[in-house]
Coordinates of C-alpha atoms in Angstrom, one line a residue:
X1 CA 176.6 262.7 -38.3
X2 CA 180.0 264.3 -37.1
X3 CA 182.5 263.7 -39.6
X4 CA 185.7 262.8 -37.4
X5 CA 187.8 262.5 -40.7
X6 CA 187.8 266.9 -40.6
X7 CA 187.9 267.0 -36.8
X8 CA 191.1 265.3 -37.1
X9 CA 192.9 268.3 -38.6
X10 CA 190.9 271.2 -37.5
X11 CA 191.6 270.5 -33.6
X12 CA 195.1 270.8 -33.5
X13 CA 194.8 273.3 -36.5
X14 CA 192.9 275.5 -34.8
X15 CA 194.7 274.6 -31.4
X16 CA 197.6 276.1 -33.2
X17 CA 196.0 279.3 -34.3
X18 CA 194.4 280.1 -30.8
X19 CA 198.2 279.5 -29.0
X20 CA 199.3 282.2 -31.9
X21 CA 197.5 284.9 -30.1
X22 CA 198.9 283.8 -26.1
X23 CA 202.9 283.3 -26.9
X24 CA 203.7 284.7 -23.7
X25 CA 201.0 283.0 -21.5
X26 CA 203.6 279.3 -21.2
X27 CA 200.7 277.6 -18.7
X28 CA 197.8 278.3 -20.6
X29 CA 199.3 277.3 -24.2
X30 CA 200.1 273.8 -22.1
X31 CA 196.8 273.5 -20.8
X32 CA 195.6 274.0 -24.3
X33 CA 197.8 271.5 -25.6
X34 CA 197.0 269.0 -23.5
X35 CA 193.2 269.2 -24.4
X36 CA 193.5 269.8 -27.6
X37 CA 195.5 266.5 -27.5
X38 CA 192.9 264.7 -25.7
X39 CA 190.0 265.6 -27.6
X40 CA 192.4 265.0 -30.8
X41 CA 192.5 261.4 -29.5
X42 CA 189.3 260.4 -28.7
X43 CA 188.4 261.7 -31.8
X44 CA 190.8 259.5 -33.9
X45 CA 189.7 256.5 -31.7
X46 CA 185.9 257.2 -33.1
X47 CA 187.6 257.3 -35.9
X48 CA 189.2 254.2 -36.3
X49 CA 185.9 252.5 -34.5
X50 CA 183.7 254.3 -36.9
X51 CA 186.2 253.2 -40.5
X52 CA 186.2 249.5 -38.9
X53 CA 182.2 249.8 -38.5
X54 CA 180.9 251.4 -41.5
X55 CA 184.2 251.3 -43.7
X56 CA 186.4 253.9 -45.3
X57 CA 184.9 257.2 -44.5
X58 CA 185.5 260.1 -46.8
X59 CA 184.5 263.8 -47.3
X60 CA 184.1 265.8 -50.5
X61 CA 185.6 268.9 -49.5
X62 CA 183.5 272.2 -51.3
X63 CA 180.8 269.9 -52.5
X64 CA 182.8 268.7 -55.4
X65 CA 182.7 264.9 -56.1
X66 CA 186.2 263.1 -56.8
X67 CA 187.9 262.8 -58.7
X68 CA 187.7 266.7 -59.5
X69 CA 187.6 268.2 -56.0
X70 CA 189.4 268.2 -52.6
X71 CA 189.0 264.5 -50.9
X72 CA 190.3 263.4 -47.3
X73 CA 190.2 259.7 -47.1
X74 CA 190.2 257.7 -43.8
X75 CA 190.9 253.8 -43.9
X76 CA 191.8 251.5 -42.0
X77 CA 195.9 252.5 -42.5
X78 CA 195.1 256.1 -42.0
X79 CA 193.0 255.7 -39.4
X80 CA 195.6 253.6 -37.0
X81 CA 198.4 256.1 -38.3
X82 CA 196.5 258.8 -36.9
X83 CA 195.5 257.3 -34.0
X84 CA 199.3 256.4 -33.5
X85 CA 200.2 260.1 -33.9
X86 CA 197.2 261.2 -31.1
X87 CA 198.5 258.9 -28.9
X88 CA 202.6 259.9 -29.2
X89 CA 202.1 264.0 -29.0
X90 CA 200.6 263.2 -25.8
X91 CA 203.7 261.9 -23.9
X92 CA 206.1 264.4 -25.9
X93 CA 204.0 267.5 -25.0
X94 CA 204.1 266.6 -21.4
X95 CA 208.1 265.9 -21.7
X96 CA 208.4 269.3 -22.8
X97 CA 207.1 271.1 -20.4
X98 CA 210.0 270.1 -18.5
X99 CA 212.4 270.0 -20.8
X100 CA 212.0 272.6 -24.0
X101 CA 212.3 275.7 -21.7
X102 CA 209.9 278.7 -21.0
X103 CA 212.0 280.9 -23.4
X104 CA 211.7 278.5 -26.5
X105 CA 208.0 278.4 -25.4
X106 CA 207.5 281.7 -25.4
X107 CA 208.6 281.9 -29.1
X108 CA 205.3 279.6 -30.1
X109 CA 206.8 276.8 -30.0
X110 CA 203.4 274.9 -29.2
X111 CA 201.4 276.6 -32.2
X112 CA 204.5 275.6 -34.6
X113 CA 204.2 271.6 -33.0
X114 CA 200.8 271.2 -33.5
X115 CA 201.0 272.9 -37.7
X116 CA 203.3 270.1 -38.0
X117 CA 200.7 267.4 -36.2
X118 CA 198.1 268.7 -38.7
X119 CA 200.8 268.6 -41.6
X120 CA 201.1 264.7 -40.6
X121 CA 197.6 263.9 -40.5
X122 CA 196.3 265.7 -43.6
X123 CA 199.3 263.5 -45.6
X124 CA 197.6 260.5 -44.1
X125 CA 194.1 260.9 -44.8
X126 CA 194.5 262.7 -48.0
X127 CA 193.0 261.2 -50.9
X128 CA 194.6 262.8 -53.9
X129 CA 198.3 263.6 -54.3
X130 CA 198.7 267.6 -55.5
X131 CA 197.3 267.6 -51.8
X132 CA 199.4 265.0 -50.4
X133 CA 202.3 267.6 -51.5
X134 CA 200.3 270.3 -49.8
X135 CA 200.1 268.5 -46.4
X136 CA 203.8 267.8 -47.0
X137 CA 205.0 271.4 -47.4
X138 CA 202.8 272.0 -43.9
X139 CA 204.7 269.8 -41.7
X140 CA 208.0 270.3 -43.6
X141 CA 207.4 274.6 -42.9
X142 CA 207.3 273.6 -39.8
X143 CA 209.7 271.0 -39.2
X144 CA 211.9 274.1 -40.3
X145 CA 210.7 276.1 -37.5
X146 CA 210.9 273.7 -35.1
X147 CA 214.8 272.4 -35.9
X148 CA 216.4 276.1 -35.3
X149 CA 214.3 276.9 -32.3
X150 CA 216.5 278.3 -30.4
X151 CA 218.9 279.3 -32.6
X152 CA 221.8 277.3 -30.8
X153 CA 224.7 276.9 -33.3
X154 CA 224.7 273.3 -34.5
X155 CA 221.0 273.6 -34.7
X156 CA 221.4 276.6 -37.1
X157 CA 224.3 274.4 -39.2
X158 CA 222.4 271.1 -39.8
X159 CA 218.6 273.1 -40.4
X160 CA 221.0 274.2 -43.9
X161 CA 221.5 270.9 -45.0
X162 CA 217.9 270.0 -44.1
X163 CA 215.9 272.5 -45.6
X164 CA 218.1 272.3 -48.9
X165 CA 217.2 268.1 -49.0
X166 CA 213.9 268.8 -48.7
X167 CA 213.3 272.0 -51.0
X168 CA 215.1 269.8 -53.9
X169 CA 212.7 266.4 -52.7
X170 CA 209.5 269.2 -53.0
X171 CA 210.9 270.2 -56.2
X172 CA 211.0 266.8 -57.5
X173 CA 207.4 265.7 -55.9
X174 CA 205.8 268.4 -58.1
X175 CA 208.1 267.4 -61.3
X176 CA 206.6 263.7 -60.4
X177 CA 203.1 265.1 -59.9
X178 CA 203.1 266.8 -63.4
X179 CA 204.7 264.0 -64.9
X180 CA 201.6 261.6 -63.4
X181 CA 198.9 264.0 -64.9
X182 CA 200.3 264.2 -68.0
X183 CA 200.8 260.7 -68.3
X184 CA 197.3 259.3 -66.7
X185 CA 194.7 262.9 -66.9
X186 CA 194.1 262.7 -62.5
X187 CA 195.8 263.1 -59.4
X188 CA 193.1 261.6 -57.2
X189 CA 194.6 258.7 -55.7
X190 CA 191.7 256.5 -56.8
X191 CA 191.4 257.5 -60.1
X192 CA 194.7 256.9 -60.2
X193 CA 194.7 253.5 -59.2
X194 CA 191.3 253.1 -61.0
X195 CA 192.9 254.0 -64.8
X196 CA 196.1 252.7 -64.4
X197 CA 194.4 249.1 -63.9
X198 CA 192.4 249.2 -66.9
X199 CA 195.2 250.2 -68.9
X200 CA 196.1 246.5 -71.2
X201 CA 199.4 247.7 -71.8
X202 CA 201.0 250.3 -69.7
X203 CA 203.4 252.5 -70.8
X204 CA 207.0 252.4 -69.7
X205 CA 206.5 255.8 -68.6
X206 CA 204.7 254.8 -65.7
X207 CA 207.6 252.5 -64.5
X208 CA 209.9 255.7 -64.8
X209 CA 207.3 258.0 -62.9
X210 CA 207.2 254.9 -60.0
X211 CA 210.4 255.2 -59.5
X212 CA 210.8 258.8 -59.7
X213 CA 208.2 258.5 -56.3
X214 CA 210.2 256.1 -54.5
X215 CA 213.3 258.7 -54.5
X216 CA 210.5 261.3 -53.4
X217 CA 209.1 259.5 -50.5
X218 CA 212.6 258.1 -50.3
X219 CA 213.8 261.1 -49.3
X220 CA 211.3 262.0 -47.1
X221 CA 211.3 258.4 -45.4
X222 CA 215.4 258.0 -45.6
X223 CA 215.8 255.6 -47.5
X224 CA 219.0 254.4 -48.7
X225 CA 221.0 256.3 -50.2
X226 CA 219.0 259.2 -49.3
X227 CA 218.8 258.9 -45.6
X228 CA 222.3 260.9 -45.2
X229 CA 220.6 264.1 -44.3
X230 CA 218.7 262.3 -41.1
X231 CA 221.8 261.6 -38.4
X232 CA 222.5 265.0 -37.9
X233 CA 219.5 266.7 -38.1
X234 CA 217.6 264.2 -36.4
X235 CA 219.8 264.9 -33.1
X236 CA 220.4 268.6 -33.7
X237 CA 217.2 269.8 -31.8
X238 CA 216.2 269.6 -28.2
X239 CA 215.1 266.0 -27.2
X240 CA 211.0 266.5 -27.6
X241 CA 211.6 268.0 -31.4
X242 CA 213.5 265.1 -31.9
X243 CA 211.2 262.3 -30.5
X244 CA 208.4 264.6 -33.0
X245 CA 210.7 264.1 -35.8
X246 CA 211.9 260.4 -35.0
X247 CA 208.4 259.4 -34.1
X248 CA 206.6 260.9 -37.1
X249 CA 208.6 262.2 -39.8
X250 CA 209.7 259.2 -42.0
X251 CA 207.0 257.8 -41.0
X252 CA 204.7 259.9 -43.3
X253 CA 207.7 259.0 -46.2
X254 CA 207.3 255.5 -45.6
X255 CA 202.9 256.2 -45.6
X256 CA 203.0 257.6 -48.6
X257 CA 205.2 254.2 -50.4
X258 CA 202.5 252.1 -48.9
X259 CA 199.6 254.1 -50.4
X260 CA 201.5 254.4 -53.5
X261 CA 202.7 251.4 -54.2
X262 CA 199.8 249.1 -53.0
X263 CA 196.8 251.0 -55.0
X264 CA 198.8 253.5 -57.9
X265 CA 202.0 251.6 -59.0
X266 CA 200.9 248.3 -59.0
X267 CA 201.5 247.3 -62.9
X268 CA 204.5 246.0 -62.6
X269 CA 205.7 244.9 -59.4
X270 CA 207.9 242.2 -60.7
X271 CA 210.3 245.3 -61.0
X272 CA 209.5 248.0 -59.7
X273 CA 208.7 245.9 -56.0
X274 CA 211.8 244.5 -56.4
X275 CA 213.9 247.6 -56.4
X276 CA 211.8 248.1 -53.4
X277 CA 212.8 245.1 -51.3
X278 CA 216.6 245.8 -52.4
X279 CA 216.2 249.0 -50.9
X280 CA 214.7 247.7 -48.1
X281 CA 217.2 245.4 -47.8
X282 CA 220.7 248.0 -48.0
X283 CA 218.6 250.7 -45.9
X284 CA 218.7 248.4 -42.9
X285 CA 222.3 247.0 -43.8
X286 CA 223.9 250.7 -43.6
X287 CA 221.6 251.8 -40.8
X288 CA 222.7 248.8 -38.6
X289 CA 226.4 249.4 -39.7
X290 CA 226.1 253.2 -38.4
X291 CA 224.4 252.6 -35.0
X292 CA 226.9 249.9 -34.3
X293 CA 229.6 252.3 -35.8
X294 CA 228.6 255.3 -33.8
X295 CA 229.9 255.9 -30.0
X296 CA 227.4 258.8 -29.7
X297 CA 224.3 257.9 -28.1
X298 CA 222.2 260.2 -30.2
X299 CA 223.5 259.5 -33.4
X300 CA 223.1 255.4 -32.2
X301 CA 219.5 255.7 -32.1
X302 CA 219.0 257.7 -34.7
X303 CA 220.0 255.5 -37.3
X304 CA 218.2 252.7 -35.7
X305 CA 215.6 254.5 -37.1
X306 CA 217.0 254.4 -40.7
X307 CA 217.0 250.6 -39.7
X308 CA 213.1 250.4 -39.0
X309 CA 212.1 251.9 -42.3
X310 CA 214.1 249.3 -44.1
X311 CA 212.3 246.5 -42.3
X312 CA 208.7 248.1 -42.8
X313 CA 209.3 248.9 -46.3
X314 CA 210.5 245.2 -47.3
X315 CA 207.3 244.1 -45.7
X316 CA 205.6 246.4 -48.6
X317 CA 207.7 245.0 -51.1
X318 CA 206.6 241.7 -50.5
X319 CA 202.7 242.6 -52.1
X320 CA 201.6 239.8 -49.1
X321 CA 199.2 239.7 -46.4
X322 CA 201.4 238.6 -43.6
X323 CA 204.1 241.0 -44.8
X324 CA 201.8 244.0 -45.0
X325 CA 200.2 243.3 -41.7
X326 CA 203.6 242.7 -40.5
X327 CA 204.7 246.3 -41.4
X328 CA 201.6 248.0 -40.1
X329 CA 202.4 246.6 -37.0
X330 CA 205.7 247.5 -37.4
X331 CA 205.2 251.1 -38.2
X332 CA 203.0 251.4 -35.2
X333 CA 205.4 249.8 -32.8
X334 CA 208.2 252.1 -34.3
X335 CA 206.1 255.2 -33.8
X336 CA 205.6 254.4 -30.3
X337 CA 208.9 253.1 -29.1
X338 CA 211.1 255.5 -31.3
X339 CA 209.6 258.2 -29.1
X340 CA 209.7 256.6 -26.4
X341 CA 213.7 256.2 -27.0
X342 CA 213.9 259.4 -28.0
X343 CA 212.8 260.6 -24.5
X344 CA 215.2 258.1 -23.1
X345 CA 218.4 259.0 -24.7
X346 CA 218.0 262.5 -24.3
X347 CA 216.7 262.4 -19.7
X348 CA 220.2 259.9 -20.4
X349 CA 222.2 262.9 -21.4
X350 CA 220.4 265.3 -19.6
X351 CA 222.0 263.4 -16.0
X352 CA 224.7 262.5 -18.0
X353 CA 225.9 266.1 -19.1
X354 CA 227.1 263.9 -22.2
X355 CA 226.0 261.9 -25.3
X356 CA 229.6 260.0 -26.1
X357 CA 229.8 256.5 -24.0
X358 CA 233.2 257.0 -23.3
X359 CA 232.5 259.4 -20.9
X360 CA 229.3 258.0 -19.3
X361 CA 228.6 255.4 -16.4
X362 CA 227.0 254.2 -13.7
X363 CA 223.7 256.4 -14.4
X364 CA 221.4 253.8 -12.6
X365 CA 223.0 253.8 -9.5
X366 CA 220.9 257.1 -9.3
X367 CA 218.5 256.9 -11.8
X368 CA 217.3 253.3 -11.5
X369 CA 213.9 254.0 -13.1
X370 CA 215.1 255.4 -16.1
X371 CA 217.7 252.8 -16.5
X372 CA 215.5 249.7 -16.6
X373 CA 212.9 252.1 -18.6
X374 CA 215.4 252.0 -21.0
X375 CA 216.1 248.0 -21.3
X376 CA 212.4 247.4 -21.5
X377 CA 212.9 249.9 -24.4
X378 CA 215.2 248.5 -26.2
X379 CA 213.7 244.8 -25.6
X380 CA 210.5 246.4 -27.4
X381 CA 212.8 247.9 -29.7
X382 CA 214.4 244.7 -31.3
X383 CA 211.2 242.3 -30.9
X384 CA 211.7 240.2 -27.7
X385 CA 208.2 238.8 -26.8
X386 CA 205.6 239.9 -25.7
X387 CA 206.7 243.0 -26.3
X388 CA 205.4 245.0 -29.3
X389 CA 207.7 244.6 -32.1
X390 CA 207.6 241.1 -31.8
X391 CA 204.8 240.6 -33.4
X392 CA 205.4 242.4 -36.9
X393 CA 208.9 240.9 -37.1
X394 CA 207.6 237.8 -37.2
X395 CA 204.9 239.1 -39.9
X396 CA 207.6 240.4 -41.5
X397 CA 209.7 237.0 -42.0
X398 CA 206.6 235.2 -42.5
X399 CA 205.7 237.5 -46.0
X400 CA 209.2 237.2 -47.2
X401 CA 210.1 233.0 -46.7
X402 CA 206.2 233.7 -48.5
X403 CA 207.8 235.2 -51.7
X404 CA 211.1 233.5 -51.6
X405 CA 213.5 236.4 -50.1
X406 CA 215.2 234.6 -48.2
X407 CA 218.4 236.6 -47.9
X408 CA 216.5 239.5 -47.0
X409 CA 214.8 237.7 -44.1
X410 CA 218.2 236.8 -42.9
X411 CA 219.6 240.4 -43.4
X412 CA 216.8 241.5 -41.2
X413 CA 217.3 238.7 -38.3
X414 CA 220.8 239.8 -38.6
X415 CA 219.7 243.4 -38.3
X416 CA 217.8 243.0 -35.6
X417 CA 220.9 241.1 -33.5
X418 CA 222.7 244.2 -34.1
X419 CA 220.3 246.5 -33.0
X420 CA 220.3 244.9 -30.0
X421 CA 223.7 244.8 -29.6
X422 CA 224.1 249.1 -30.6
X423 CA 221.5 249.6 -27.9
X424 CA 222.5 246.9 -24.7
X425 CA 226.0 248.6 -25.4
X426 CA 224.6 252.1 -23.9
X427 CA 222.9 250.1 -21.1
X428 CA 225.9 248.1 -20.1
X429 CA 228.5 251.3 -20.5
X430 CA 226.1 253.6 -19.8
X431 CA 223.8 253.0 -17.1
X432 CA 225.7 249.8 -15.5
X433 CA 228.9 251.1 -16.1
X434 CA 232.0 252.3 -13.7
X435 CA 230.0 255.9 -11.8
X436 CA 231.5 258.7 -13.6
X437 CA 229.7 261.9 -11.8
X438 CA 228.2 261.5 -8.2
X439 CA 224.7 262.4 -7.8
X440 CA 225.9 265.9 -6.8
X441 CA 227.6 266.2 -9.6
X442 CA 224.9 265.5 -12.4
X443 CA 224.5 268.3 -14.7
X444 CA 220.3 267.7 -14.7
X445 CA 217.4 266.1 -13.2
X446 CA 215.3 263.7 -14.6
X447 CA 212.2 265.8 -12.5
X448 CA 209.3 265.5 -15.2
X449 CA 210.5 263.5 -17.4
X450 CA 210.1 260.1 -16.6
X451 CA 206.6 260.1 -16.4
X452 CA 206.0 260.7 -20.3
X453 CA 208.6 258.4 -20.7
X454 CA 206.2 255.7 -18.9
X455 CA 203.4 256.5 -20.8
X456 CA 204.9 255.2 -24.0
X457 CA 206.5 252.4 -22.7
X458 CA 203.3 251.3 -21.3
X459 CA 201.2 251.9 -24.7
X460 CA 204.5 249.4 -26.1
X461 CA 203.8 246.5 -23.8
X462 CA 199.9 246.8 -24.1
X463 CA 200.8 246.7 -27.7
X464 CA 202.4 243.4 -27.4
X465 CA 200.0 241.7 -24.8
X466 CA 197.1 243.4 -26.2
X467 CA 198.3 242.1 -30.2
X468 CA 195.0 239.9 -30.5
X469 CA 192.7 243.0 -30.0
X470 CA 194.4 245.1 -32.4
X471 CA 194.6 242.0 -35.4
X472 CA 191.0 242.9 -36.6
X473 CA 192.1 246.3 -37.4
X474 CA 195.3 245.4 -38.9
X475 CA 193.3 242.7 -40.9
X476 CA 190.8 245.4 -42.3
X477 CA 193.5 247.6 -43.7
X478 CA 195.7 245.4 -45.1
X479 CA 192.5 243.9 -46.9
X480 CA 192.3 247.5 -49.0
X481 CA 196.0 246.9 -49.5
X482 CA 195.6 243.3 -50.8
X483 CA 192.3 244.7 -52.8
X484 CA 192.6 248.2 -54.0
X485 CA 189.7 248.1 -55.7
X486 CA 187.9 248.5 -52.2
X487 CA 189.4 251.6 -52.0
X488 CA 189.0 253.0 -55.4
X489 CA 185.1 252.2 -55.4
X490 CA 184.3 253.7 -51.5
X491 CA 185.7 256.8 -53.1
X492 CA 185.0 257.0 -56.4
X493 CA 181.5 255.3 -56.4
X494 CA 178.2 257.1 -54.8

């Protein structure tokens, strides 16, 4: 039987190793992205057909049975994160063609993207976490890569600041790691999860160690306080790197709290959840207060997505089943549309020759398409029905009135008002307001890019109208959330 849970990192692994050899051949490395991409996703859609079918799907990698060898791990969560990630390199790889530039593709730019893709998808269907750090370091090499290609200067400033927040977080995930082993005698996720629950008293320690994760995966996922490295490296690359890193990036921080925190640190939620959902709570409080702050389109969107993690994450703290379906749904939705916006904001300043609203308007005199793209955007964005983040928002508020967190619930509604506001003001100043440039005087085209752009908002509305079809998937991994034990024996037992 083919095993799709390896397929899913050797294609674009080896997708990137054959583009290694062919950096100055731009039309065949596309070519080869784009299949590689494709097969990548009908080979995640087996995936998740074959996890929802025959349930969570693991291979012993080497021969050795867990917890003492090399396990990947596809369930239900993995297998719609993965899918997610097939379906958004799609769209982006097509918006670079037009946009990234023959010279920056010349330099193996497409090898470098798709090390990252496989970076992102081994963290998600790992099953042990030395390699979870592993698969970290892969997409995090080259998230380093990508964020100075092209060497322009404020590229080259922010990439400092970036690397040096994510060698200390590194540093600190294998301080955590060594901590866990000593502590507990495994590092399989499982086994993990497995001893941990059988322990009748456990020790303080393991409180300490939680929380020594959550700044971790914190820092990877930008969570308050330590999101302050995101704005400005976030919008420091060209627009496709960006919509990579917006799209996928904190999403495999916020992955790795789910996994964590629903099957390993689970004796003793009463505290350690609760730091969680006041977390939550201040991430989307200072991410809102930024993107209203902020009069730079870029920098607007960008902490809109410090704003999402806060609302997924409080949907983990809740330990519910209508808050964790609420934040898978979320997460998926955020995937999508982030990249989406991504795309958007930067085709915005590509016609608009600038990203500060003061100096834009009237865009959709010219560029109707792409203006209304954008409202449908940002309607998906903050939840208006039947659009696709709808739905987990009103997950989301149903887990927390479910526990009692009320003021969070409200924060988020309250977020989420704001959010729209940040966003309708660079449609209403932006697109709708006085013409600035004529069409002859427009410093770029939006030739290329509005397709890609269409493709994602299109998978966001089938999202929404399509919400009953995807429920029985959602249901089935927030089941192995609710019930670790699932997990624990389809990898552990025979």
């Amino acid at each position: 039987m083919t095993n799709y849970v390896i397929w899913t990192l050797l294609i674009p692994l080896l997708a990137g190793i054959i583009m290694l050899f062919i950096p100055q051949r731009v039309i065949l490395q596309r070519t080869i992205s784009i299949i590689a991409s494709i097969i990548l996703l009908i080979n995640t859609v087996l995936l998740v057909f074959q996890i929802q079918t025959d349930g969570i799907q693991k291979m012993e990698l080497g021969g050795w049975a867990p917890p003492f060898g090399i396990i990947l791990v596809g369930d239900m969560l993995s297998g719609l994160l993965v899918l997610t990630t097939a379906l958004v390199i799609i769209p982006i790889l097509i918006y670079s063609f037009s946009s990234i530039g023959v010279e920056r593709e010349k330099k193996y730019y497409y090898s470098i993207f798709f090390f990252l893709v496989t970076g992102v998808l081994g963290a998600f269907l790992t099953g042990d976490l030395f390699n979870m750090f592993v698969f970290f370091e892969v997409f995090l090499l080259s998230s380093y890569v990508l964020i100075v290609h092209g060497s322009t200067q404020k590229q080259l400033r922010e990439s400092f600041k970036y690397v040096l927040i994510n060698i200390l977080s590194s540093a600190l995930f294998v301080i955590g790691v060594a901590y866990l082993y000593a502590v507990i005698g495994t590092l399989n996720m499982a086994h993990l999860g497995e001893r941990i629950a059988s322990l009748t008293e456990p020790a303080p320690i393991l409180t300490v160690i939680a929380l020594m994760f959550l700044i971790i995966f914190g820092l990877k996922g930008a969570i308050f306080p330590l999101y302050f490295w995101l704005p400005a490296s976030y919008t420091a690359p060209p627009t496709a790197i960006g919509a990579l890193f917006g799209a996928l990036l904190t999403k495999v921080g916020i992955y790795a709290i789910f996994r964590t925190y629903s099957i390993i640190f689970v004796h003793d939620p009463a505290y350690t959840h609760t730091v969680l959902g006041v977390l939550a709570a201040l991430t989307m409080i200072f991410g809102v207060i930024g993107a209203v702050a902020h009069k730079d389109v870029t920098k607007i969107l960008v902490y809109n997505v410090i704003v999402a993690v806060g609302f997924v994450l409080f949907g983990v703290s809740t330990m519910t089943e209508a808050g964790y379906q609420g934040a898978i749904y979320y997460v998926i939705h955020d995937m999508i549309i982030k990249a989406a916006l991504f795309l958007l904001i930067g085709a915005l300043v590509t016609v608009g020759g600038t990203k500060y609203l003061k100096q834009m308007g009237g865009i959709i005199k010219y560029h109707p398409a792409l203006g209304w793209l954008f409202l449908v955007a940002v309607f998906a964005l903050v939840g208006i029905p039947p659009l696709s983040g709808f739905i987990g928002k009103v997950l989301l508020i149903q887990g927390g009135t479910t526990v009692g967190d009320y003021w969070i619930v409200f924060l988020m509604m309250v977020a989420s008002l704001l959010v729209l506001y940040s966003m309708i003001r660079i449609f209403l100043q932006g697109f709708y307001g006085k013409s600035v440039l004529s069409s002859k005087e427009e410093h770029g085209t939006t030739k290329g890019l509005l397709f890609p752009i269409s493709l994602l908002i299109a998978l966001s509305v089938l999202l929404g109208i399509g919400a009953e079809f995807l429920y029985p998937f959602v249901q089935t991994a927030t089941e192995v959330l609710l019930q670790p034990e699932l997990y624990i024996n389809a990898v552990l037992k025979e």
